[in-house]
CSV table of C-alpha atoms and ligand atoms in Angstrom, one decimal:
chain,number,residue,atom,x,y,z
A,8,UNK,CA,49.7,169.5,133.9
A,9,UNK,CA,46.5,167.9,132.6
A,10,UNK,CA,45.0,169.6,129.5
A,11,UNK,CA,41.7,169.0,127.8
A,12,UNK,CA,42.3,168.4,124.1
A,13,UNK,CA,39.6,168.3,121.4
A,14,UNK,CA,40.8,165.7,118.9
A,15,UNK,CA,39.0,166.4,115.7
A,16,UNK,CA,39.2,163.3,113.5
A,17,UNK,CA,40.0,161.1,116.6
A,18,UNK,CA,38.1,158.1,115.2
A,19,UNK,CA,40.5,157.8,112.3
A,20,UNK,CA,43.7,156.0,112.0
A,21,UNK,CA,46.3,158.5,113.2
A,22,UNK,CA,43.8,160.5,115.3
A,23,UNK,CA,42.9,157.5,117.4
A,24,UNK,CA,46.5,156.6,118.0
A,25,UNK,CA,47.1,160.2,119.1
A,26,UNK,CA,44.1,160.1,121.4
A,27,UNK,CA,45.5,157.0,123.1
A,28,UNK,CA,48.9,158.6,123.4
A,29,UNK,CA,47.4,161.8,125.0
A,30,UNK,CA,45.3,159.8,127.4
A,31,UNK,CA,48.4,157.8,128.3
A,32,UNK,CA,50.2,161.1,129.2
A,33,UNK,CA,47.4,162.0,131.5
A,34,UNK,CA,45.5,164.4,129.3
A,35,UNK,CA,41.7,164.5,129.0
A,36,UNK,CA,40.5,163.8,125.5
A,37,UNK,CA,37.3,164.6,123.7
A,38,UNK,CA,36.9,163.3,120.1
A,39,UNK,CA,35.0,165.1,117.4
A,40,UNK,CA,34.4,163.1,114.3
A,41,UNK,CA,31.7,162.8,111.6
A,42,UNK,CA,32.5,159.0,111.3
A,43,UNK,CA,32.6,159.4,107.5
A,44,UNK,CA,35.8,157.4,107.4
A,45,UNK,CA,36.5,156.9,111.1
A,46,UNK,CA,35.3,154.2,113.4
A,47,UNK,CA,33.2,154.5,116.6
A,48,UNK,CA,35.1,151.5,117.9
A,49,UNK,CA,38.4,153.4,117.6
A,50,UNK,CA,37.2,156.0,120.2
A,51,UNK,CA,38.3,154.5,123.4
A,52,UNK,CA,40.1,157.3,125.2
A,53,UNK,CA,37.5,159.9,125.7
A,54,UNK,CA,33.9,160.8,124.8
A,55,UNK,CA,32.8,161.0,121.1
A,56,UNK,CA,31.0,164.0,119.8
A,57,UNK,CA,29.5,163.1,116.4
A,58,UNK,CA,29.8,166.3,114.3
A,59,UNK,CA,31.3,167.6,111.1
A,60,UNK,CA,33.9,170.4,111.2
A,61,UNK,CA,32.0,172.2,108.3
A,62,UNK,CA,28.9,172.5,110.6
A,63,UNK,CA,29.5,176.0,112.1
A,64,UNK,CA,26.6,175.8,114.6
A,65,UNK,CA,27.7,172.4,115.9
A,66,UNK,CA,31.2,173.7,116.5
A,67,UNK,CA,29.9,176.7,118.3
A,68,UNK,CA,27.9,174.4,120.6
A,69,UNK,CA,31.0,172.2,121.2
A,70,UNK,CA,33.2,175.1,122.2
A,71,UNK,CA,30.5,176.7,124.3
A,72,UNK,CA,29.9,173.5,126.3
A,73,UNK,CA,33.5,172.9,127.4
A,74,UNK,CA,36.7,174.8,127.7
A,75,UNK,CA,39.5,173.2,125.6
A,76,UNK,CA,43.2,174.0,126.1
A,77,UNK,CA,44.1,172.9,122.5
A,78,UNK,CA,42.8,171.3,119.4
A,79,UNK,CA,44.4,168.5,117.4
A,80,UNK,CA,43.0,168.4,113.9
A,81,UNK,CA,43.1,165.2,111.9
A,82,UNK,CA,39.8,165.5,110.0
A,83,UNK,CA,40.6,165.2,106.3
A,84,UNK,CA,40.1,163.4,103.1
A,85,UNK,CA,43.6,162.1,102.6
A,86,UNK,CA,43.9,160.0,99.5
A,87,UNK,CA,46.1,161.3,96.7
A,88,UNK,CA,44.3,159.3,93.9
A,89,UNK,CA,40.8,160.2,95.1
A,90,UNK,CA,41.8,163.9,95.3
A,91,UNK,CA,42.7,163.9,91.6
A,92,UNK,CA,39.2,162.6,90.8
A,93,UNK,CA,37.2,164.6,93.4
A,94,UNK,CA,39.1,167.9,94.0
A,95,UNK,CA,36.1,169.9,95.1
A,96,UNK,CA,35.5,167.4,98.0
A,97,UNK,CA,39.1,167.9,99.1
A,98,UNK,CA,38.9,171.7,99.1
A,99,UNK,CA,35.5,171.6,100.8
A,100,UNK,CA,36.5,169.3,103.6
A,101,UNK,CA,40.1,170.1,104.1
A,102,UNK,CA,40.2,173.8,103.4
A,103,UNK,CA,36.7,175.1,104.0
A,104,UNK,CA,36.1,172.8,106.9
A,105,UNK,CA,39.3,173.8,108.6
A,106,UNK,CA,38.4,177.5,108.2
A,107,UNK,CA,35.1,176.9,110.0
A,108,UNK,CA,37.1,175.1,112.8
A,109,UNK,CA,39.6,177.9,113.1
A,110,UNK,CA,36.9,180.5,113.3
A,111,UNK,CA,35.1,178.6,116.0
A,112,UNK,CA,38.4,178.2,117.9
A,113,UNK,CA,38.9,182.0,117.6
A,114,UNK,CA,35.4,182.8,118.9
A,115,UNK,CA,36.1,180.5,121.9
A,116,UNK,CA,39.6,181.9,122.4
A,117,UNK,CA,41.2,178.5,122.0
A,118,UNK,CA,44.7,179.4,120.9
A,119,UNK,CA,46.7,176.2,120.3
A,120,UNK,CA,46.4,173.8,117.3
A,121,UNK,CA,48.3,170.8,116.2
A,122,UNK,CA,47.5,170.2,112.5
A,123,UNK,CA,48.0,167.0,110.4
A,124,UNK,CA,49.9,168.0,107.3
A,125,UNK,CA,51.6,165.9,104.8
A,126,UNK,CA,54.7,165.3,102.7
A,127,UNK,CA,52.4,165.8,99.7
A,128,UNK,CA,52.8,169.6,100.2
A,129,UNK,CA,56.3,169.3,98.6
A,130,UNK,CA,55.4,167.8,95.2
A,131,UNK,CA,58.3,166.3,93.3
A,132,UNK,CA,61.4,166.6,95.5
A,133,UNK,CA,64.5,168.5,94.2
A,134,UNK,CA,66.9,166.7,96.5
A,135,UNK,CA,67.0,163.2,98.1
A,136,UNK,CA,66.0,164.3,101.6
A,137,UNK,CA,63.2,166.8,102.1
A,138,UNK,CA,63.7,169.3,104.9
A,139,UNK,CA,61.3,172.0,106.0
A,140,UNK,CA,62.9,174.6,103.7
A,141,UNK,CA,62.3,172.5,100.6
A,142,UNK,CA,60.0,174.4,98.2
A,143,UNK,CA,56.3,173.5,98.4
A,144,UNK,CA,54.8,172.7,95.0
A,145,UNK,CA,52.1,170.0,95.5
A,146,UNK,CA,51.1,167.9,92.4
A,147,UNK,CA,47.7,166.8,93.7
A,148,UNK,CA,44.7,168.5,95.3
A,149,UNK,CA,45.3,166.6,98.6
A,150,UNK,CA,48.7,168.2,99.0
A,151,UNK,CA,47.4,171.6,97.8
A,152,UNK,CA,44.6,171.5,100.3
A,153,UNK,CA,47.0,170.9,103.2
A,154,UNK,CA,49.4,173.5,102.0
A,155,UNK,CA,46.5,176.1,101.9
A,156,UNK,CA,45.8,175.3,105.6
A,157,UNK,CA,49.5,175.8,106.5
A,158,UNK,CA,49.3,179.2,104.9
A,159,UNK,CA,46.1,179.9,106.8
A,160,UNK,CA,47.8,179.0,110.0
A,161,UNK,CA,50.7,181.3,109.3
A,162,UNK,CA,48.3,184.2,108.6
A,163,UNK,CA,46.3,183.3,111.8
A,164,UNK,CA,49.5,183.5,113.8
A,165,UNK,CA,50.3,187.0,112.7
A,166,UNK,CA,46.7,188.3,112.7
A,167,UNK,CA,45.2,186.6,115.7
A,168,UNK,CA,48.1,185.1,117.7
A,169,UNK,CA,47.1,181.5,117.0
A,170,UNK,CA,49.8,179.1,118.0
A,171,UNK,CA,50.1,176.1,115.7
A,172,UNK,CA,52.3,173.2,114.7
A,173,UNK,CA,51.8,171.6,111.3
A,174,UNK,CA,53.2,168.1,111.3
A,175,UNK,CA,54.0,166.9,107.8
A,176,UNK,CA,53.7,163.1,108.0
A,177,UNK,CA,55.5,161.0,105.4
A,178,UNK,CA,53.9,157.5,105.1
A,179,UNK,CA,52.1,156.5,108.3
A,180,UNK,CA,52.1,152.7,109.0
A,181,UNK,CA,51.8,150.2,111.8
A,182,UNK,CA,49.5,149.8,114.8
A,183,UNK,CA,49.6,149.9,118.6
A,184,UNK,CA,51.6,147.0,120.2
A,185,UNK,CA,48.4,145.4,121.6
A,186,UNK,CA,46.7,145.8,118.2
A,187,UNK,CA,43.5,147.2,119.8
A,188,UNK,CA,43.3,149.8,117.2
A,189,UNK,CA,44.9,149.9,113.7
A,190,UNK,CA,44.5,151.0,110.1
A,191,UNK,CA,41.0,150.3,108.7
A,192,UNK,CA,40.1,152.3,105.6
A,193,UNK,CA,37.2,151.4,103.3
A,194,UNK,CA,38.2,151.2,100.5
A,195,UNK,CA,41.8,150.7,101.4
A,196,UNK,CA,44.3,152.4,99.1
A,197,UNK,CA,47.6,152.3,101.0
A,198,UNK,CA,50.4,149.9,100.1
A,199,UNK,CA,51.2,148.2,103.4
A,200,UNK,CA,47.6,147.5,104.5
A,201,UNK,CA,46.7,146.3,100.9
A,202,UNK,CA,49.8,144.0,100.9
A,203,UNK,CA,48.9,142.7,104.4
A,204,UNK,CA,45.3,142.1,103.5
A,205,UNK,CA,46.4,140.2,100.4
A,206,UNK,CA,48.8,138.2,102.5
A,207,UNK,CA,46.0,137.4,104.9
A,208,UNK,CA,43.7,136.4,102.0
A,209,UNK,CA,41.2,139.0,103.1
A,210,UNK,CA,41.8,141.7,100.5
A,211,UNK,CA,41.7,142.2,96.8
A,212,UNK,CA,44.6,140.8,94.7
A,213,UNK,CA,47.5,143.2,95.1
A,214,UNK,CA,48.1,145.8,92.3
A,215,UNK,CA,51.4,147.7,92.1
A,216,UNK,CA,51.2,151.1,90.3
A,217,UNK,CA,54.1,151.8,88.0
A,218,UNK,CA,57.5,150.3,87.5
A,219,UNK,CA,59.0,153.0,85.2
A,220,UNK,CA,59.8,155.7,87.8
A,221,UNK,CA,63.3,157.2,87.9
A,222,UNK,CA,64.2,155.2,91.1
A,223,UNK,CA,66.5,152.3,91.9
A,224,UNK,CA,64.0,149.6,90.8
A,225,UNK,CA,61.5,151.7,88.9
A,226,UNK,CA,58.9,151.8,91.8
A,227,UNK,CA,58.0,154.7,94.1
A,228,UNK,CA,60.1,155.3,97.2
A,229,UNK,CA,58.5,156.3,100.4
A,230,UNK,CA,59.6,157.0,104.0
A,231,UNK,CA,57.4,154.8,106.3
A,232,UNK,CA,56.9,156.1,109.9
A,233,UNK,CA,55.2,154.2,112.7
A,234,UNK,CA,51.8,155.7,113.7
A,235,UNK,CA,52.8,155.6,117.4
A,236,UNK,CA,55.9,157.7,116.6
A,237,UNK,CA,53.5,160.2,114.9
A,238,UNK,CA,51.3,160.1,117.9
A,239,UNK,CA,54.3,160.9,120.2
A,240,UNK,CA,55.2,163.8,118.0
A,241,UNK,CA,51.7,165.3,118.6
A,242,UNK,CA,52.3,165.3,122.4
A,243,UNK,CA,55.7,166.9,121.9
A,244,UNK,CA,54.1,169.5,119.6
A,245,UNK,CA,51.5,170.3,122.3
A,246,UNK,CA,54.3,170.9,124.9
A,247,UNK,CA,56.3,172.9,122.3
A,248,UNK,CA,53.3,175.3,121.8
A,249,UNK,CA,53.3,176.1,125.5
A,250,UNK,CA,56.5,178.0,125.1
A,251,UNK,CA,56.6,178.9,121.4
A,252,UNK,CA,54.2,181.4,119.8
A,253,UNK,CA,53.8,181.4,116.0
A,254,UNK,CA,53.1,178.8,113.3
A,255,UNK,CA,55.6,176.0,113.0
A,256,UNK,CA,56.2,173.2,110.6
A,257,UNK,CA,58.0,169.9,111.1
A,258,UNK,CA,58.7,167.0,108.7
A,259,UNK,CA,58.1,163.6,110.3
A,260,UNK,CA,59.8,160.5,108.8
A,261,UNK,CA,62.6,158.1,109.5
A,262,UNK,CA,64.9,159.5,106.8
A,263,UNK,CA,65.1,156.2,104.9
A,264,UNK,CA,63.2,155.4,101.7
A,265,UNK,CA,61.9,152.0,100.7
A,266,UNK,CA,60.6,151.2,97.2
A,267,UNK,CA,57.3,149.5,96.6
A,268,UNK,CA,59.2,146.3,95.7
A,269,UNK,CA,61.2,146.5,98.9
A,270,UNK,CA,58.0,146.9,101.0
A,271,UNK,CA,56.6,143.8,99.2
A,272,UNK,CA,59.8,141.8,100.0
A,273,UNK,CA,59.5,142.9,103.7
A,274,UNK,CA,55.8,141.9,103.8
A,275,UNK,CA,56.7,138.5,102.5
A,276,UNK,CA,59.5,138.1,105.1
A,277,UNK,CA,57.3,139.2,108.0
A,278,UNK,CA,54.2,137.2,107.1
A,279,UNK,CA,55.9,134.2,105.6
A,280,UNK,CA,53.2,134.2,103.0
A,281,UNK,CA,53.5,134.3,99.2
A,282,UNK,CA,52.4,137.6,97.9
A,283,UNK,CA,51.3,137.5,94.2
A,284,UNK,CA,50.8,140.9,92.6
A,285,UNK,CA,50.3,142.4,89.1
A,286,UNK,CA,51.5,145.6,87.6
A,287,UNK,CA,49.3,148.5,86.7
A,288,UNK,CA,50.1,151.9,85.2
A,289,UNK,CA,51.3,154.7,87.4
A,290,UNK,CA,48.7,156.1,89.7
A,291,UNK,CA,48.0,159.8,89.0
A,292,UNK,CA,49.4,162.2,91.5
A,293,UNK,CA,52.2,160.0,92.9
A,294,UNK,CA,55.7,161.6,93.1
A,295,UNK,CA,58.6,159.2,92.5
A,296,UNK,CA,60.3,159.7,95.9
A,297,UNK,CA,59.4,161.2,99.2
A,298,UNK,CA,61.9,160.9,102.1
A,299,UNK,CA,62.1,163.2,105.1
A,300,UNK,CA,64.9,165.0,106.7
A,301,UNK,CA,63.5,165.4,110.2
A,302,UNK,CA,66.4,166.9,112.1
A,303,UNK,CA,64.3,169.9,113.0
A,304,UNK,CA,61.6,167.8,114.7
A,305,UNK,CA,64.4,165.9,116.5
A,306,UNK,CA,66.1,169.0,117.7
A,307,UNK,CA,63.2,171.3,118.5
A,308,UNK,CA,60.5,168.8,119.5
A,309,UNK,CA,62.9,166.3,121.0
A,310,UNK,CA,61.2,163.7,118.8
A,311,UNK,CA,63.0,160.4,118.4
A,312,UNK,CA,61.2,157.7,116.4
A,313,UNK,CA,61.2,154.4,118.3
A,314,UNK,CA,60.2,152.1,115.4
A,315,UNK,CA,62.5,153.0,112.6
A,316,UNK,CA,62.9,149.5,111.3
A,317,UNK,CA,60.6,148.7,108.3
A,318,UNK,CA,60.1,145.0,109.2
A,319,UNK,CA,59.1,146.1,112.8
A,320,UNK,CA,56.6,148.6,111.4
A,321,UNK,CA,55.1,145.9,109.1
A,322,UNK,CA,55.1,143.3,111.9
A,323,UNK,CA,53.0,145.6,114.1
A,324,UNK,CA,50.6,146.3,111.2
A,325,UNK,CA,50.4,142.5,110.6
A,326,UNK,CA,49.3,141.8,114.2
A,327,UNK,CA,46.4,144.2,113.5
A,328,UNK,CA,45.5,143.0,110.0
A,329,UNK,CA,45.7,139.3,110.9
A,330,UNK,CA,42.7,140.0,113.3
A,331,UNK,CA,41.3,143.5,112.8
A,332,UNK,CA,38.8,144.5,115.5
A,333,UNK,CA,36.8,146.9,113.2
B,423,LIG,N1,50.8,151.5,95.9
B,423,LIG,C1,50.7,150.4,95.1
B,423,LIG,N2,49.6,149.5,95.4
B,423,LIG,C2,48.6,149.8,96.3
B,423,LIG,C3,48.8,151.0,97.1
B,423,LIG,C4,49.8,151.8,96.8
B,423,LIG,O1,51.5,150.1,94.3
B,423,LIG,O2,47.7,149.0,96.4
B,423,LIG,C5,51.9,152.4,95.7
B,423,LIG,C6,51.5,153.9,95.4
B,423,LIG,O3,51.3,154.0,94.0
B,423,LIG,C7,52.8,154.6,95.9
B,423,LIG,C8,53.2,153.8,97.1
B,423,LIG,O4,52.6,152.5,96.9
B,423,LIG,O5,53.8,154.5,94.9
B,423,LIG,C9,52.7,154.4,98.4
B,423,LIG,O6,51.3,154.6,98.3
B,423,LIG,P1,50.3,154.8,99.5
B,423,LIG,O7,48.9,154.9,99.0
B,423,LIG,O8,50.6,153.7,100.5
B,423,LIG,O9,50.8,156.2,100.2
B,423,LIG,P2,51.0,157.7,99.6
B,423,LIG,O10,52.4,157.8,99.3
B,423,LIG,O11,50.1,157.8,98.4
B,423,LIG,O12,50.5,158.5,100.7
């Protein structure tokens, strides 16, 4: 059955991959984006409405003009370090903006939402693998803003019957096989794109933040998950909501952690380039380790990551970064 999906933040990295995935499954896509960090060129699978989710009147017009079966919500400021320096911007965009969107959805009787959440809701993990029952204690405003929305969604489920799935991404990476879209942040703060830009000679010299963490080599450990696997999970979540009322949460990762130095070694291997770097102090807000237990997503959503291999994820990102289209 074809659905019409409003993809808020569909000009951004994960949102544009999800839009491609939805269109590939036969759904109709409309993207809403303020283009503050997204790219017009990344909107290729549906029309673009240029609007900000904090603009109540604009959202009313959007929902009055068309009937949407569901919303996917990717609009967010999403950088841990920036959130430590500019917390108000994070609460304004990620919390207040989402509230405006939820109210507009309610007025228009749109009752299904797939929401981009994050591993940053957990804070410092108490066990090696983080499942959905792990306590949530974010250590940065970014994670706190996403956790607040998860709470709003739980309250909206019981008060208004909103159906939602919050997908807690671990570290998104990679690009579509054809490299027609990919990761393009300005400024770029993420490890894999920064390492690949440095390898391509197009970025700043690579800086690594902290070698005194309580991990196997002193650098932070993360669970890198391919952006197309995340996109596929959104489609599965949409289908899940057709038969499951309530507010649901799933952790999305491969269940294997790689240290910053292991990522650097893999980037050297994939690119065949030397990769000089220098050490900097720890970056504020970074937990030492974040690795997902995603059994629940596998069981309930039927989600199976297809690109679990780190070198393969980096190779797909390298195809994009060697020749980015925007
Ligand atoms: N990192 C780094 N140099 C960079 C970017 C990131 O050393 O240029 C480190 C960062 O401190 C963290 C890990 O790489 O330990 C992953 O950071 P990223 O920003 O990619 O994702 P996050 O886990 O913050 O979502």
